CSV table of C-alpha atoms in Angstrom, one decimal:
chain,number,residue,atom,x,y,z
S,250,ILE,CA,-156.4,200.4,-38.4
S,251,SER,CA,-159.8,201.1,-36.9
S,252,ILE,CA,-163.0,199.5,-38.0
S,253,VAL,CA,-166.2,201.5,-37.3
S,254,GLY,CA,-169.8,200.7,-38.2
S,255,PRO,CA,-173.3,200.0,-36.9
S,256,SER,CA,-174.0,197.3,-34.3
S,257,GLY,CA,-174.1,193.7,-35.4
S,258,VAL,CA,-172.1,194.0,-38.7
S,259,GLY,CA,-169.2,191.9,-37.5
S,260,LYS,CA,-166.5,194.4,-36.5
S,261,THR,CA,-165.0,192.4,-33.7
S,262,THR,CA,-164.8,189.2,-35.8
S,263,THR,CA,-163.3,191.2,-38.7
S,264,ILE,CA,-160.6,192.6,-36.3
S,265,ALA,CA,-159.8,189.1,-35.1
S,266,LYS,CA,-159.6,187.8,-38.7
S,267,LEU,CA,-157.2,190.6,-39.7
S,268,ALA,CA,-155.2,190.0,-36.5
S,269,ALA,CA,-154.8,186.3,-37.4
S,270,ILE,CA,-153.9,187.0,-41.0
S,271,TYR,CA,-151.1,189.5,-40.1
S,272,GLY,CA,-150.2,188.2,-36.7
S,273,LEU,CA,-149.9,184.5,-37.5
S,274,GLY,CA,-148.9,185.0,-41.1
S,275,ASN,CA,-149.8,183.1,-44.3
S,276,LYS,CA,-148.5,182.6,-47.8
S,277,LYS,CA,-148.9,186.3,-48.6
S,278,HIS,CA,-147.9,187.8,-45.3
S,279,PRO,CA,-145.1,186.8,-43.0
S,280,PRO,CA,-145.9,187.0,-39.3
S,281,SER,CA,-146.0,190.6,-38.0
S,282,ARG,CA,-146.1,192.1,-34.5
S,283,VAL,CA,-149.8,192.8,-33.9
S,284,ARG,CA,-151.7,194.3,-31.1
S,285,MET,CA,-155.5,194.6,-30.7
S,286,ILE,CA,-157.1,197.4,-28.8
S,287,THR,CA,-160.9,197.6,-28.0
S,288,ILE,CA,-162.7,200.7,-27.0
S,289,ASP,CA,-166.0,198.7,-26.8
S,290,ASN,CA,-166.4,198.6,-23.0
S,291,TYR,CA,-170.2,199.0,-23.2
S,292,ARG,CA,-170.9,195.4,-24.1
S,293,ILE,CA,-169.5,192.7,-21.8
S,294,ALA,CA,-170.0,190.1,-24.5
S,295,ALA,CA,-167.9,192.1,-27.1
S,296,LYS,CA,-165.0,192.5,-24.6
S,297,LYS,CA,-165.1,188.8,-23.8
S,298,GLN,CA,-165.3,187.8,-27.5
S,299,ILE,CA,-162.2,189.7,-28.5
S,300,GLU,CA,-160.3,188.5,-25.3
S,301,THR,CA,-161.2,184.9,-26.3
S,302,TYR,CA,-159.8,185.5,-29.8
S,303,ALA,CA,-156.7,187.1,-28.3
S,304,ASP,CA,-156.1,184.1,-26.0
S,305,ILE,CA,-156.5,181.6,-28.9
S,306,MET,CA,-154.2,183.5,-31.2
S,307,GLN,CA,-151.8,184.6,-28.5
S,308,ILE,CA,-152.1,188.2,-29.7
S,309,PRO,CA,-152.4,190.7,-26.9
S,310,VAL,CA,-155.5,192.9,-26.5
S,311,THR,CA,-155.8,196.1,-24.5
S,312,CYS,CA,-159.0,197.9,-23.4
S,313,ALA,CA,-159.2,201.7,-23.7
S,314,GLU,CA,-162.2,203.7,-22.4
S,315,THR,CA,-161.1,207.3,-23.1
S,316,TYR,CA,-159.0,209.5,-25.4
S,317,ASN,CA,-156.2,209.5,-22.9
S,318,ASP,CA,-156.3,205.7,-22.5
S,319,LEU,CA,-156.1,205.2,-26.2
S,320,GLN,CA,-153.3,207.7,-26.6
S,321,LYS,CA,-151.3,206.0,-23.9
S,322,ALA,CA,-151.8,202.6,-25.4
S,323,LEU,CA,-150.8,203.7,-28.9
S,324,ALA,CA,-147.6,205.3,-27.4
S,325,LEU,CA,-146.9,202.1,-25.4
S,326,TYR,CA,-147.2,199.9,-28.5
S,327,ALA,CA,-145.7,202.2,-31.1
S,328,ASP,CA,-143.1,199.6,-32.0
S,329,MET,CA,-145.8,197.2,-33.2
S,330,ASP,CA,-146.1,196.5,-37.0
S,331,LEU,CA,-149.9,196.8,-36.8
S,332,ILE,CA,-152.4,198.0,-34.2
S,333,LEU,CA,-156.1,197.0,-34.8
S,334,ILE,CA,-158.8,198.9,-33.0
S,335,ASP,CA,-162.2,197.5,-32.4
S,336,THR,CA,-164.9,200.2,-31.9
S,337,ILE,CA,-168.3,200.6,-30.3
S,338,GLY,CA,-171.2,199.5,-32.5
S,339,LYS,CA,-173.6,202.5,-32.7
S,340,SER,CA,-176.7,203.4,-34.5
S,341,PRO,CA,-176.0,205.9,-37.3
S,342,SER,CA,-178.7,208.1,-35.7
S,343,ASP,CA,-177.1,208.2,-32.3
S,344,PHE,CA,-175.2,211.4,-32.9
S,345,GLU,CA,-174.1,211.9,-29.3
S,346,LYS,CA,-172.4,208.5,-29.0
S,347,LEU,CA,-170.9,208.7,-32.5
S,348,GLY,CA,-169.4,212.1,-31.4
S,349,GLU,CA,-167.9,210.5,-28.3
S,350,MET,CA,-166.4,207.7,-30.3
S,351,HIS,CA,-165.0,210.1,-32.8
S,352,LYS,CA,-163.3,212.0,-30.0
S,353,ILE,CA,-161.7,208.8,-28.6
S,354,LEU,CA,-160.5,207.7,-32.0
S,355,SER,CA,-158.9,211.1,-32.7
S,356,ALA,CA,-156.1,210.0,-30.4
S,357,CYS,CA,-154.9,207.9,-33.4
S,358,GLY,CA,-153.9,211.0,-35.4
S,359,ASN,CA,-153.1,210.9,-39.1
S,360,ALA,CA,-151.1,207.7,-39.0
S,361,SER,CA,-154.2,205.5,-38.9
S,362,GLU,CA,-156.6,204.1,-41.4
S,363,THR,CA,-160.3,203.8,-40.7
S,364,HIS,CA,-162.5,201.3,-42.5
S,365,LEU,CA,-166.3,201.2,-42.3
S,366,ALA,CA,-167.9,197.8,-41.8
S,367,LEU,CA,-171.1,197.4,-43.7
S,368,SER,CA,-173.4,194.3,-43.9
S,369,ALA,CA,-174.2,193.1,-47.4
S,370,THR,CA,-177.8,192.6,-46.2
S,371,THR,CA,-178.3,196.3,-45.6
S,372,LYS,CA,-181.1,198.0,-47.6
S,373,ALA,CA,-179.9,200.6,-50.2
S,374,SER,CA,-181.6,203.5,-48.3
S,375,ASP,CA,-180.0,202.4,-45.1
S,376,VAL,CA,-176.6,202.1,-46.8
S,377,GLU,CA,-176.8,205.8,-47.9
S,378,ASN,CA,-177.7,206.8,-44.3
S,379,ILE,CA,-174.8,204.8,-42.8
S,380,LEU,CA,-172.3,206.2,-45.2
S,381,ARG,CA,-173.4,209.7,-44.5
S,382,GLN,CA,-173.5,209.4,-40.7
S,383,PHE,CA,-170.0,207.8,-40.5
S,384,GLU,CA,-168.5,210.3,-42.8
S,385,PRO,CA,-166.8,212.3,-40.0
S,386,PHE,CA,-164.6,209.3,-39.3
S,387,MET,CA,-163.1,209.8,-42.8
S,388,TYR,CA,-163.1,206.1,-43.5
S,389,LYS,CA,-160.8,205.0,-46.3
S,390,SER,CA,-162.9,202.1,-47.6
S,391,ILE,CA,-165.7,199.6,-46.9
S,392,VAL,CA,-165.4,196.2,-45.3
S,393,LEU,CA,-168.4,194.4,-46.8
S,394,THR,CA,-169.5,191.7,-44.2
S,395,LYS,CA,-172.0,188.9,-44.1
S,396,LEU,CA,-171.7,188.1,-47.8
S,397,ASP,CA,-172.9,184.6,-47.0
S,398,GLU,CA,-176.2,185.8,-45.7
S,399,THR,CA,-177.6,187.2,-48.9
S,400,GLU,CA,-177.7,186.4,-52.6
S,401,ARG,CA,-178.6,190.0,-53.6
S,402,ILE,CA,-175.9,192.7,-53.2
S,403,GLY,CA,-176.6,194.7,-56.4
S,404,ASN,CA,-178.3,197.5,-54.4
S,405,VAL,CA,-175.5,197.8,-52.0
S,406,LEU,CA,-172.9,197.9,-54.8
S,407,SER,CA,-174.9,200.5,-56.7
S,408,VAL,CA,-174.9,202.8,-53.7
S,409,LEU,CA,-171.2,202.3,-53.0
S,410,THR,CA,-170.4,203.0,-56.7
S,411,GLU,CA,-172.6,206.1,-56.7
S,412,GLN,CA,-170.9,207.4,-53.6
S,413,GLY,CA,-167.4,206.5,-54.8
S,414,LYS,CA,-166.6,204.2,-51.9
S,415,PRO,CA,-164.1,201.4,-52.5
S,416,ILE,CA,-164.3,198.0,-50.9
S,417,SER,CA,-161.2,196.7,-49.2
S,418,TYR,CA,-162.3,193.4,-47.7
S,419,ILE,CA,-165.2,191.1,-47.9
S,420,THR,CA,-166.2,188.5,-45.2
S,421,ASP,CA,-168.5,185.6,-45.6
S,422,GLY,CA,-168.7,183.7,-42.3
S,423,GLN,CA,-167.7,183.5,-38.7
S,424,VAL,CA,-164.6,181.3,-39.1
S,425,VAL,CA,-161.3,183.0,-38.1
S,426,PRO,CA,-159.3,183.7,-40.1
S,427,GLN,CA,-160.6,181.9,-43.2
S,428,ASP,CA,-163.8,183.8,-43.9
S,429,ILE,CA,-162.2,187.0,-45.1
S,430,GLU,CA,-160.5,188.0,-48.3
S,431,GLU,CA,-159.4,191.1,-50.2
S,432,ALA,CA,-162.3,192.3,-52.3
S,433,LYS,CA,-162.2,191.1,-55.9
S,434,VAL,CA,-164.3,192.3,-58.8
S,435,VAL,CA,-165.1,188.7,-60.0
S,436,ARG,CA,-166.3,187.6,-56.5
S,437,LEU,CA,-168.6,190.6,-56.2
S,438,LEU,CA,-170.0,190.2,-59.8
S,439,MET,CA,-170.8,186.6,-59.1
S,440,LYS,CA,-173.0,187.7,-56.1
S,441,ILE,CA,-175.2,189.9,-58.3
S,442,GLU,CA,-178.5,188.1,-59.0
S,443,GLY,CA,-179.3,187.7,-62.7
S,444,LEU,CA,-175.9,188.7,-64.0
S,445,ARG,CA,-174.1,186.2,-66.2
S,446,ILE,CA,-170.4,186.7,-66.5
S,447,ASP,CA,-167.6,185.0,-68.4
S,448,ARG,CA,-165.5,184.3,-65.3
S,449,GLU,CA,-162.6,182.9,-67.3
S,450,TYR,CA,-162.5,186.0,-69.5
S,451,ILE,CA,-162.6,188.4,-66.5
């Protein structure tokens, strides 16, 4: 699983949360063999952040800078149950860098899933632009992050609905791994300002 998206939307933290859920296990998921790979070698802070999470969880992390590096790492860890790939945060308008990252991630082949991380605080017009610019990555769904930082997500949900983009996970804080959950209709409806719902009925 790869997570792509603009800078600052919480991709690295989301990767760590998923690694903890599947690697350490919980009521829904027994512990799995998990490996993290980061291709974000541009920001020292990002590399240090994911290495810190890896040390705490005792889940190994590998750095890959090129297509060949990633291809070798995937071959080396082919026996893992799950490989999570943290990517470089890029502006949707930085076509050259997005192209470079797309080339690196193509080493994953057809066996991988890509999810687009998108902040719930993003303006509707910017959401449309982000969805369009990351389309070449053929992302399967949206990870809606920073739900705790806004009370108004109607515009974001409207755009995602119009574009036919499903939401796989939502995150609402920095705590690993608690602040992540599979997306639920009720939870999203409750975040729409001015909408009254019969929660028990739903």
